[in-house]
mmCIF file of C-alpha atoms in Angstrom:
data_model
loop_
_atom_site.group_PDB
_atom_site.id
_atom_site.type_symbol
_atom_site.label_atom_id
_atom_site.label_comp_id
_atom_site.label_asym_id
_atom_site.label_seq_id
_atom_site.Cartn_x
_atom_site.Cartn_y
_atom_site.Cartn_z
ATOM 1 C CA UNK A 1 54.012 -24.119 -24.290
ATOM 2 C CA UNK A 2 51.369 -25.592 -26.525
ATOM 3 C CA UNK A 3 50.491 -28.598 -24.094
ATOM 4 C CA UNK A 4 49.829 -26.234 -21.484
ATOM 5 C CA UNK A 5 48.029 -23.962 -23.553
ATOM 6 C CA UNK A 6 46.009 -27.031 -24.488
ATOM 7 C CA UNK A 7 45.621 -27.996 -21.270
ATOM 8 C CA UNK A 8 44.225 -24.611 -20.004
ATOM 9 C CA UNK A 9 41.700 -24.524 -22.867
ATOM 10 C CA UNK A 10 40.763 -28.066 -22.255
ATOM 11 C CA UNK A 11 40.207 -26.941 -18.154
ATOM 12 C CA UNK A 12 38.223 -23.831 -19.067
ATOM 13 C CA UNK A 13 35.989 -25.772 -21.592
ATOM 14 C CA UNK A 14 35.444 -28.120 -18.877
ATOM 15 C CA UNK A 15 34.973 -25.360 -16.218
ATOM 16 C CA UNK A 16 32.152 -23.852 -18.761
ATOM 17 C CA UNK A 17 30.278 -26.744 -19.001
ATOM 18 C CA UNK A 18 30.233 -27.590 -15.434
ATOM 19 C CA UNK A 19 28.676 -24.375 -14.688
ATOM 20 C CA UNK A 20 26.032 -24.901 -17.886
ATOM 21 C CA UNK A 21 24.971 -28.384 -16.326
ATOM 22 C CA UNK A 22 24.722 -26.602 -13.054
ATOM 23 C CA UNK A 23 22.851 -23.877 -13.661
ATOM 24 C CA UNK A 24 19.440 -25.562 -13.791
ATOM 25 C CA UNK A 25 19.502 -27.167 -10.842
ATOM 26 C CA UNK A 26 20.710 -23.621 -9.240
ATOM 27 C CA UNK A 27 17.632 -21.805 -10.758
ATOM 28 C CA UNK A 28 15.301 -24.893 -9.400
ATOM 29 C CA UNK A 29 16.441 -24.711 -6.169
ATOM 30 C CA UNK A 30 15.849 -20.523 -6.076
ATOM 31 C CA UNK A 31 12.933 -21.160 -8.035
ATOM 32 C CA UNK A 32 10.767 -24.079 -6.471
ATOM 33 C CA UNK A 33 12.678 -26.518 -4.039
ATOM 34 C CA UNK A 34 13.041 -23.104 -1.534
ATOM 35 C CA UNK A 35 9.702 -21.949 -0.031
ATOM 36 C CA UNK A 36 8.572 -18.418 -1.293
ATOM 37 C CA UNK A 37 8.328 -16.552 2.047
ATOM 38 C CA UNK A 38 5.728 -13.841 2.165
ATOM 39 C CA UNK A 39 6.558 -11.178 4.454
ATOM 40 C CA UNK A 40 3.786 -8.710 5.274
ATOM 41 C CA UNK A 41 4.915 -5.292 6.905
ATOM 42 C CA UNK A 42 1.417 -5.323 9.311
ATOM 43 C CA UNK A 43 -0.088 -7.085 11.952
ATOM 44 C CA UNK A 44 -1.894 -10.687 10.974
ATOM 45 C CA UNK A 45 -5.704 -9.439 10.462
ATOM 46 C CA UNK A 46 -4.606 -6.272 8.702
ATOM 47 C CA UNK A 47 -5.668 -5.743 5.604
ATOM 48 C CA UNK A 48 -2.094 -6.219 3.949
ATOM 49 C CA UNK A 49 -2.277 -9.467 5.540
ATOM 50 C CA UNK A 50 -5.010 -10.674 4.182
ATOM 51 C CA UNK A 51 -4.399 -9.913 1.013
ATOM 52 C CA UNK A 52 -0.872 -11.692 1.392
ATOM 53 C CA UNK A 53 -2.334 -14.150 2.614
ATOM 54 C CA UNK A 54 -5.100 -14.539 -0.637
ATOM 55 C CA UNK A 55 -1.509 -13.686 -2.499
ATOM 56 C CA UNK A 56 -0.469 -16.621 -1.106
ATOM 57 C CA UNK A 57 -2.681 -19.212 -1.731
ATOM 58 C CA UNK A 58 -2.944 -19.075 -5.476
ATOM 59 C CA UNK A 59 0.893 -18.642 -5.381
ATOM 60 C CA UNK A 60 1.188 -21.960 -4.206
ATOM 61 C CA UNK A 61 -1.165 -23.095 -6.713
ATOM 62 C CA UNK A 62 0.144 -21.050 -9.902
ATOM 63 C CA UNK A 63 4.043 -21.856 -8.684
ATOM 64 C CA UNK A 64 3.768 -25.209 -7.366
ATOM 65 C CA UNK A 65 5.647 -24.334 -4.599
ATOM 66 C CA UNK A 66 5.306 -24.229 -0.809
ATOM 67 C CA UNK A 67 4.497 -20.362 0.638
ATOM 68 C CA UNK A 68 4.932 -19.396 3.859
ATOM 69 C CA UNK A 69 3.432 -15.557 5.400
ATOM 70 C CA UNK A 70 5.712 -14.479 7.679
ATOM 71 C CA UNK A 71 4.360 -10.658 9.555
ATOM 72 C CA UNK A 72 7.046 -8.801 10.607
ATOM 73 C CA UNK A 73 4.754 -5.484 11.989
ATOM 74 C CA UNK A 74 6.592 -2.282 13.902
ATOM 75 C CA UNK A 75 8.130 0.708 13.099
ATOM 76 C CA UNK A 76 6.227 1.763 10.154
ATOM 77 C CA UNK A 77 7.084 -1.077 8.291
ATOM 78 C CA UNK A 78 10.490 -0.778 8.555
ATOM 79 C CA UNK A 79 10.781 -4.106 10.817
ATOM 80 C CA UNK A 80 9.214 -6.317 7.321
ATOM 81 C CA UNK A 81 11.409 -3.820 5.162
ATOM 82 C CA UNK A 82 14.987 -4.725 7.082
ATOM 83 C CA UNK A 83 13.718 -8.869 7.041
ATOM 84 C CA UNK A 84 13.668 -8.449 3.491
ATOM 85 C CA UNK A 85 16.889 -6.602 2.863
ATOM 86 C CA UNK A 86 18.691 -8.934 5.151
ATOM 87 C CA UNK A 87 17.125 -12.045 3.167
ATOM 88 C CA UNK A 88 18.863 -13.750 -0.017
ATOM 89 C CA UNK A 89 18.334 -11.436 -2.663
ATOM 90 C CA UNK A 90 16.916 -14.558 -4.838
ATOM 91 C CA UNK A 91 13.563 -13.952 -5.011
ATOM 92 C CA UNK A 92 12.500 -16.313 -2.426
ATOM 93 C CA UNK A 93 11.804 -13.731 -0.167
ATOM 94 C CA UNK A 94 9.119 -10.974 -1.256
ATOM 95 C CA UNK A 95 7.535 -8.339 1.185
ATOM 96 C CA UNK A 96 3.365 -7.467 0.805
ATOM 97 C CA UNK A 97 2.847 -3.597 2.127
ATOM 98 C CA UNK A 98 1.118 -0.968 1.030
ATOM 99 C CA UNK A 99 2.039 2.065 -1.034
ATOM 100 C CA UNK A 100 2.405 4.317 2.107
ATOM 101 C CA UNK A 101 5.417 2.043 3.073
ATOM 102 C CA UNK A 102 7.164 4.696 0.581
ATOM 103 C CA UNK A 103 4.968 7.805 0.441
ATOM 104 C CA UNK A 104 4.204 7.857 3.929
ATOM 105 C CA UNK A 105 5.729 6.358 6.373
ATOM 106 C CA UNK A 106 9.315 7.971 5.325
ATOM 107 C CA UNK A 107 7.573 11.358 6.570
ATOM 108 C CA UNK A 108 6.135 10.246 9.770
ATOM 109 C CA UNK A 109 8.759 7.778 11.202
ATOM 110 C CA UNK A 110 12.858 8.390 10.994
ATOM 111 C CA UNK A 111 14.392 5.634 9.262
ATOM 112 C CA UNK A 112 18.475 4.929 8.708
ATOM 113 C CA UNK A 113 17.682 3.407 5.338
ATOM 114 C CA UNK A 114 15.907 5.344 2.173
ATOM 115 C CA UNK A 115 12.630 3.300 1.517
ATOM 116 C CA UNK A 116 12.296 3.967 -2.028
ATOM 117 C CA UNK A 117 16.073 3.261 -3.076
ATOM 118 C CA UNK A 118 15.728 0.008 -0.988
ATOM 119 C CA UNK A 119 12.725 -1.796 -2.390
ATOM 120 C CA UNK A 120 11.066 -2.422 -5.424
ATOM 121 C CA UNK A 121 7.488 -2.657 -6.037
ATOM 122 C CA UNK A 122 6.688 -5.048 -8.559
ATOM 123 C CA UNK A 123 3.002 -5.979 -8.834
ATOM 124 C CA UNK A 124 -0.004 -3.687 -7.741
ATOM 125 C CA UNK A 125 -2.378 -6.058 -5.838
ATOM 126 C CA UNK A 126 -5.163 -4.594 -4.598
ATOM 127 C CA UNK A 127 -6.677 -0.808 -4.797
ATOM 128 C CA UNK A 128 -8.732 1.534 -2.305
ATOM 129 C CA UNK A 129 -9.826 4.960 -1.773
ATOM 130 C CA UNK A 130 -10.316 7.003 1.099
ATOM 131 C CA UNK A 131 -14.089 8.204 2.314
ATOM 132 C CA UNK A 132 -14.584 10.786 4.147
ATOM 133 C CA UNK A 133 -17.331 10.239 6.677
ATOM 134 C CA UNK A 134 -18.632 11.367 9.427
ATOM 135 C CA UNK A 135 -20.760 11.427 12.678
ATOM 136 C CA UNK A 136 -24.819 10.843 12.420
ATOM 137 C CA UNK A 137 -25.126 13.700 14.641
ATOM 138 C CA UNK A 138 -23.432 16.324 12.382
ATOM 139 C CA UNK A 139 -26.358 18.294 10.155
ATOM 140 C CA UNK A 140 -24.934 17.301 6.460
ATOM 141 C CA UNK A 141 -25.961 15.706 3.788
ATOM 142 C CA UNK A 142 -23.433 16.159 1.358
ATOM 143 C CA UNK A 143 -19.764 17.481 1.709
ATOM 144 C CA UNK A 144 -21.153 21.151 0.930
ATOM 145 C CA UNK A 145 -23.422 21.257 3.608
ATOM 146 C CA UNK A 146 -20.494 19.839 6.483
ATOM 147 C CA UNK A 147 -18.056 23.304 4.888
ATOM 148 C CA UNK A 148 -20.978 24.878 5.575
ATOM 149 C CA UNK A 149 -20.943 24.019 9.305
ATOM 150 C CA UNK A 150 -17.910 23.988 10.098
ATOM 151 C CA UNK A 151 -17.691 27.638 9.273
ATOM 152 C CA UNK A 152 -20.238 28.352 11.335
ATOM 153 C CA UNK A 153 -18.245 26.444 14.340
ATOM 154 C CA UNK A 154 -14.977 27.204 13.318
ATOM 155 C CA UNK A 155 -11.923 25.675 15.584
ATOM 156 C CA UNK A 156 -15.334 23.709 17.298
ATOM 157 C CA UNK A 157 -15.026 20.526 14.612
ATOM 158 C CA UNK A 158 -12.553 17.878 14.911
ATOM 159 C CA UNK A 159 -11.548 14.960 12.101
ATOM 160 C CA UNK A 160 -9.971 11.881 12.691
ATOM 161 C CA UNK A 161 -7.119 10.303 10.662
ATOM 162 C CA UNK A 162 -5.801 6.392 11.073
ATOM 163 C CA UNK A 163 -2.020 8.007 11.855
ATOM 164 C CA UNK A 164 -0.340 11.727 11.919
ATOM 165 C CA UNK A 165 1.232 12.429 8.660
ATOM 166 C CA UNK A 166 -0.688 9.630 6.571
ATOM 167 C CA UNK A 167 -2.901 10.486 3.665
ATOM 168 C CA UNK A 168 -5.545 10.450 5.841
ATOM 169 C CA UNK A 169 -4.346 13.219 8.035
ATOM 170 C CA UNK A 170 -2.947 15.213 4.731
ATOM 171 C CA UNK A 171 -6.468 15.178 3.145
ATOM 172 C CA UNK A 172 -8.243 17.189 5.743
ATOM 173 C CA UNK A 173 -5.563 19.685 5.515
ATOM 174 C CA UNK A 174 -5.869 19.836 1.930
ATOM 175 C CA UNK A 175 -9.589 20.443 2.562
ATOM 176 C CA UNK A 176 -9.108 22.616 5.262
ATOM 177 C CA UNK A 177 -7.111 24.746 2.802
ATOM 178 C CA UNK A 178 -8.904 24.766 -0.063
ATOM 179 C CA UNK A 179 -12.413 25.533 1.467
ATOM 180 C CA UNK A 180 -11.089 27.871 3.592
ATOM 181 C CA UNK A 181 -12.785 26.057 6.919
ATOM 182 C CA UNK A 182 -10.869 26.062 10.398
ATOM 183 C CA UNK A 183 -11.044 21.819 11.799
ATOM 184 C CA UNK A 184 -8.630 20.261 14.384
ATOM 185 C CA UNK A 185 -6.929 17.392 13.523
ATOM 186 C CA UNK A 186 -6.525 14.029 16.271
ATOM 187 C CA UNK A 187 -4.150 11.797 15.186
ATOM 188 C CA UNK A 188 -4.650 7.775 15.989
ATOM 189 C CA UNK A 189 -2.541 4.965 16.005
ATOM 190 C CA UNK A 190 -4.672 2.819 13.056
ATOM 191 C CA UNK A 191 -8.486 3.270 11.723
ATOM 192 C CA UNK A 192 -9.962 1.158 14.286
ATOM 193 C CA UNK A 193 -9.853 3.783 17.640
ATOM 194 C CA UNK A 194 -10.280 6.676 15.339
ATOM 195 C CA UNK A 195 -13.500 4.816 14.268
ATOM 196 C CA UNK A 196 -14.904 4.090 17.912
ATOM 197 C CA UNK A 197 -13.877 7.792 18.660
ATOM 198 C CA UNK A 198 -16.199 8.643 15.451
ATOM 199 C CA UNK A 199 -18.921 6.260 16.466
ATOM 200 C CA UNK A 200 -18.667 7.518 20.302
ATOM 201 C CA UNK A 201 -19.406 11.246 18.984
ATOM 202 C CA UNK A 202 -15.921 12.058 20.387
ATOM 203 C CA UNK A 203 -14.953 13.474 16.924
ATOM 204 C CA UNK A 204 -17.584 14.266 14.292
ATOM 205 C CA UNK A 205 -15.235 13.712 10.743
ATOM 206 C CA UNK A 206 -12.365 11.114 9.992
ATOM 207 C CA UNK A 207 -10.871 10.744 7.096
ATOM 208 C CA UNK A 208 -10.378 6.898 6.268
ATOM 209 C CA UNK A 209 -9.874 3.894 4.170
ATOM 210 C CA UNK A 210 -13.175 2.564 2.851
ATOM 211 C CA UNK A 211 -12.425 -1.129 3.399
ATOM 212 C CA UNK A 212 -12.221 -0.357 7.474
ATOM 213 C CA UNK A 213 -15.398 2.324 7.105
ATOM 214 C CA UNK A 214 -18.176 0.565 5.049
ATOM 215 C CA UNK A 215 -19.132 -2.044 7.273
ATOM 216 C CA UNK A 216 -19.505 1.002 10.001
ATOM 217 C CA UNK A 217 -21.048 2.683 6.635
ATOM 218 C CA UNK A 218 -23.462 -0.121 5.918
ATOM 219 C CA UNK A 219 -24.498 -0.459 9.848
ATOM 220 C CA UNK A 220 -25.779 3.141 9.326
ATOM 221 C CA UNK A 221 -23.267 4.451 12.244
ATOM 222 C CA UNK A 222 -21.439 6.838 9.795
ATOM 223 C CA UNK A 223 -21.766 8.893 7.296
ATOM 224 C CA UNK A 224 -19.936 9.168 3.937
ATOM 225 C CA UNK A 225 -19.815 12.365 2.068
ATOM 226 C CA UNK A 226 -16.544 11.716 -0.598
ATOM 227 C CA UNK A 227 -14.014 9.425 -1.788
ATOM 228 C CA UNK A 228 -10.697 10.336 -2.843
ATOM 229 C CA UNK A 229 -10.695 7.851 -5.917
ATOM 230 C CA UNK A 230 -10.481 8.876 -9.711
ATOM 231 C CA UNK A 231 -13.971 7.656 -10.040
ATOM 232 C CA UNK A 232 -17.093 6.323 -7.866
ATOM 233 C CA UNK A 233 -16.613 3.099 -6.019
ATOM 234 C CA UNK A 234 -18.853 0.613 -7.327
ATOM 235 C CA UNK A 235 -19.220 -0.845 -3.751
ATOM 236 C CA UNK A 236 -19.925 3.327 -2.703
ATOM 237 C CA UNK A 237 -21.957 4.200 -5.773
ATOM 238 C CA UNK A 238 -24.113 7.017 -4.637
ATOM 239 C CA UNK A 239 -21.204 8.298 -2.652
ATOM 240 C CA UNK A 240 -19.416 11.310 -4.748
ATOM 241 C CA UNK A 241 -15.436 11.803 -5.647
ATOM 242 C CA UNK A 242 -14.032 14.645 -3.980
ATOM 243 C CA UNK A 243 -12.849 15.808 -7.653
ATOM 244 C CA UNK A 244 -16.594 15.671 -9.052
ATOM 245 C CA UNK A 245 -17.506 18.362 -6.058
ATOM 246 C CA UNK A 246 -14.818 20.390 -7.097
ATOM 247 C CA UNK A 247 -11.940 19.245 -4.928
ATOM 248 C CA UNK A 248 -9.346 17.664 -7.417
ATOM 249 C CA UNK A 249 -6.457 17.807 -4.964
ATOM 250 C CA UNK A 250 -8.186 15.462 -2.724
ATOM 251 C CA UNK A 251 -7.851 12.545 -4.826
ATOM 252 C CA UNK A 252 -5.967 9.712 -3.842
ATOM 253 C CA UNK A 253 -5.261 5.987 -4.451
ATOM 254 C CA UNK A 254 -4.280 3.646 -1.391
ATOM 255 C CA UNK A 255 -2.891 0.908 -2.776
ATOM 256 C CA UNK A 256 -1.362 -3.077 -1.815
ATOM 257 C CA UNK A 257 1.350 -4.317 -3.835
ATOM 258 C CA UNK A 258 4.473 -6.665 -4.270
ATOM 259 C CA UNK A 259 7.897 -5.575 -3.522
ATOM 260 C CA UNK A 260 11.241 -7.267 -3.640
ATOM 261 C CA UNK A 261 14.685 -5.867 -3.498
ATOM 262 C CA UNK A 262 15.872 -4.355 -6.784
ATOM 263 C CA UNK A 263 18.577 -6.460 -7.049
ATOM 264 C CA UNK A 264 16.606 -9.395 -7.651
ATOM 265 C CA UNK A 265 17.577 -11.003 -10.830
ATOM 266 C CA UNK A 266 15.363 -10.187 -13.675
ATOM 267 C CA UNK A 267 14.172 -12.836 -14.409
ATOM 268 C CA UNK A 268 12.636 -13.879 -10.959
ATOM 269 C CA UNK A 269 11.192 -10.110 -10.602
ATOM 270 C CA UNK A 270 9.037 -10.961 -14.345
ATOM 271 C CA UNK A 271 8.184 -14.465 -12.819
ATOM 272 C CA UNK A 272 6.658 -13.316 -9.747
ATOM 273 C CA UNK A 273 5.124 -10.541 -11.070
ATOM 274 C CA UNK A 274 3.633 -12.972 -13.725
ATOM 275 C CA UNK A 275 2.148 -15.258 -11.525
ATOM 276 C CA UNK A 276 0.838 -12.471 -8.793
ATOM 277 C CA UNK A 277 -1.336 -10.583 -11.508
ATOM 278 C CA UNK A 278 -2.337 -13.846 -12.523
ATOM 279 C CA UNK A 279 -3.401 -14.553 -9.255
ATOM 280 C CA UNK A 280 -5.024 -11.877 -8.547
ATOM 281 C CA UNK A 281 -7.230 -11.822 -11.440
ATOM 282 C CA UNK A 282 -8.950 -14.381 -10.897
ATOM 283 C CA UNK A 283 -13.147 -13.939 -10.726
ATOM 284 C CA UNK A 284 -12.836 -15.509 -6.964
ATOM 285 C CA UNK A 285 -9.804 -13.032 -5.983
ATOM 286 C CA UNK A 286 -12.088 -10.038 -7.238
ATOM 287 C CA UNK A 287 -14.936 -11.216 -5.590
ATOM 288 C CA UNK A 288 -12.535 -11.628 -2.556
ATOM 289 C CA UNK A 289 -11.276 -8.023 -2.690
ATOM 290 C CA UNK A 290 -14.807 -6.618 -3.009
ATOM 291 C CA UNK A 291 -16.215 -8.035 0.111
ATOM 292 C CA UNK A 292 -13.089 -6.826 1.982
ATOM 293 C CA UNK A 293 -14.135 -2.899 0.342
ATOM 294 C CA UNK A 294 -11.125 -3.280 -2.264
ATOM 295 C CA UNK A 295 -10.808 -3.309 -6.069
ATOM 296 C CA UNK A 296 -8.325 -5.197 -8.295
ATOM 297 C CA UNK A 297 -5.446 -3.950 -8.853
ATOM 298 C CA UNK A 298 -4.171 -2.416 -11.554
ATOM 299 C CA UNK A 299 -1.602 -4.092 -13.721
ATOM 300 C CA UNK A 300 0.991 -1.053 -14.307
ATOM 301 C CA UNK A 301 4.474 -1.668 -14.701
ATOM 302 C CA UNK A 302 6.987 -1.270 -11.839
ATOM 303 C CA UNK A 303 8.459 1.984 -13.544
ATOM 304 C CA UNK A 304 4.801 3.449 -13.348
ATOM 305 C CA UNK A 305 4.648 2.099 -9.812
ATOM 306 C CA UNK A 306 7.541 3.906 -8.533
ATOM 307 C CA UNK A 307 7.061 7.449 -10.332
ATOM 308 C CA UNK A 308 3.338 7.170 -8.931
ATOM 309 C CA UNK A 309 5.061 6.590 -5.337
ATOM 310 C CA UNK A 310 7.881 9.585 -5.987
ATOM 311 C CA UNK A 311 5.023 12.312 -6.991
ATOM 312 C CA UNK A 312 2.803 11.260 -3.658
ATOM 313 C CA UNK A 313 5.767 11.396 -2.044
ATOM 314 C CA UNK A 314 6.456 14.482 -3.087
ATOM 315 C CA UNK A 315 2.902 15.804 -2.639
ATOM 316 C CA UNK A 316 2.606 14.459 1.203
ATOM 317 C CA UNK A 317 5.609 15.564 1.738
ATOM 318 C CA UNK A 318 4.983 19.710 0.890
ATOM 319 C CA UNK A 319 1.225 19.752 2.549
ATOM 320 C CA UNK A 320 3.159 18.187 6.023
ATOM 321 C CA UNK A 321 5.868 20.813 5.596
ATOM 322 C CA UNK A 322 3.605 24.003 5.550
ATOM 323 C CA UNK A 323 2.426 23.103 9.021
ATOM 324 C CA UNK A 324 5.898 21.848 10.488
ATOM 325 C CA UNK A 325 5.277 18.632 10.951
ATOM 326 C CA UNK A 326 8.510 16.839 12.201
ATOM 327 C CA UNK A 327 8.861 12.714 11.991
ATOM 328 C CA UNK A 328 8.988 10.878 15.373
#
């Protein structure tokens, strides 16, 4: 009885160290010897992609390990968001997408999976607001003086928004609402054909991202009247919030960040997040984001990250209700 006892405890001892020695070269091999794949929920040019891409780069650096950016665009997302659920729950795979992957795109496309429940974000990457802008041809200077006009032509104005059901399609019903004003709303499939519609004269407003307008800002071939951020946009200075003019419910915050599974050990979710704010921080990364129309993001914690995403959630959610709208 006491020799096998012995020998037990001698074979779990054993057992215990085995698994001590071992777990080093477990962690390297999830950690460094395994390429970090990068998967980014849009097509390669996008602006998610880019920034992945950037991401990336200094990854490689900062980790000393290879990184590889896989797209994996369609179905709102949900394509990049499946890749990564099927993946090793390790950390070796992350997924790059922005904010609306939860807010959104839930509303607008039917999924078989709950967004939120199934990923994680961990790292805010890279911030935008949306402008409002708006054809040369309309007579407005300012955002008081296009309410003005389209009351005298009501049902006669039409705005533009990148997708049905997005932010961009919410905030001129918001507006619509709270100036009392009667617009119709034309839905496209991304900014870039609502913007040669805008251009063309086909609509005269659009709600949009600012990285895709300002070059079309800059050119002189639009005009901006508001952004949705908390504050000006340095790289929009003379351009006014929609909250300064009165219009707090029209603020908004598109933003890029880093998601993983929540599964993901602990300790792999603080490492990455670790390295991509250190990253992104860098003087060359913000110069980066600034000529692409972006700012830095902002370096809140993954529980602020997720109530943030619940409440516009929420918010989207209510303004596409009152009109019916249905996901496809």
């Amino acid at each position: 009885m006491t020799s096998l006892f012995n020998r037990r405890s001698l074979g779990t001892a054993l057992a215990a160290a085995l698994a001590l020695l071992a777990a080093p070269a477990a962690f390297a091999q999830t950690s460094s010897d395994k390429p970090l794949r990068v998967v980014v929920a849009v097509p390669p040019g996008g602006t998610s992609d880019i920034v992945a891409r950037m991401l990336a780069e200094g990854l490689q650096k900062e980790l000393n390990r290879t990184v590889v950016v896989d797209p994996k665009p369609g179905a709102g997302g949900a394509l990049a968001v499946n890749d990564l659920m099927q993946a090793p729950h390790d950390g070796n795979t992350v997924l790059v997408a922005p904010n609306a992957m939860v807010s959104e795109i839930p509303h607008v496309v039917k999924l078989r999976f709950d967004m939120a429940k199934e990923i994680k974000p961990i790292a805010e990457l890279a911030r935008a607001g949306l402008v409002m802008v708006g054809h040369p041809s309309v007579p407005a200077k300012n955002l008081a003086d296009v309410i003005s006009y389209v009351k005298a032509n009501p049902g006669k104005v039409s705005y533009a928004s990148y997708s049905a059901g997005s932010m961009s399609h919410v905030m001129g019903l918001q507006l619509i609402k709270a100036a009392g004003i009667d617009m119709t709303h034309v839905g496209y499939k991304g900014s870039a054909p609502g913007l040669v519609d805008l251009v063309g004269g086909h609509v005269q407003l659009m709600f949009d991202g600012i990285p895709t307008s300002l070059p079309m800002i800059k050119a002189g071939k639009v005009v901006p009247y508001a952004v949705s951020l908390p504050q000006r946009s340095p790289l929009l200075p003379n351009v006014p919030t929609f909250k300064e003019l009165g219009y707090p419910q029209l603020e908004a915050v598109a933003w890029i960040g880093l998601w993983l599974t929540p599964n993901v050990p602990a300790a792999a979710q603080a490492r990455l997040r670790e390295a991509a704010l250190k990253v992104m921080a860098r003087p060359a990364m913000r110069q980066h984001l600034n000529e692409l129309g972006m700012d830095p993001g902002q370096a809140r914690t993954p529980d602020e990250m997720a109530k943030s995403l619940g409440a516009e959630y929420e918010r989207i959610g209510a303004v596409l209700k009152s009109i019916n709208f249905k996901p496809e």
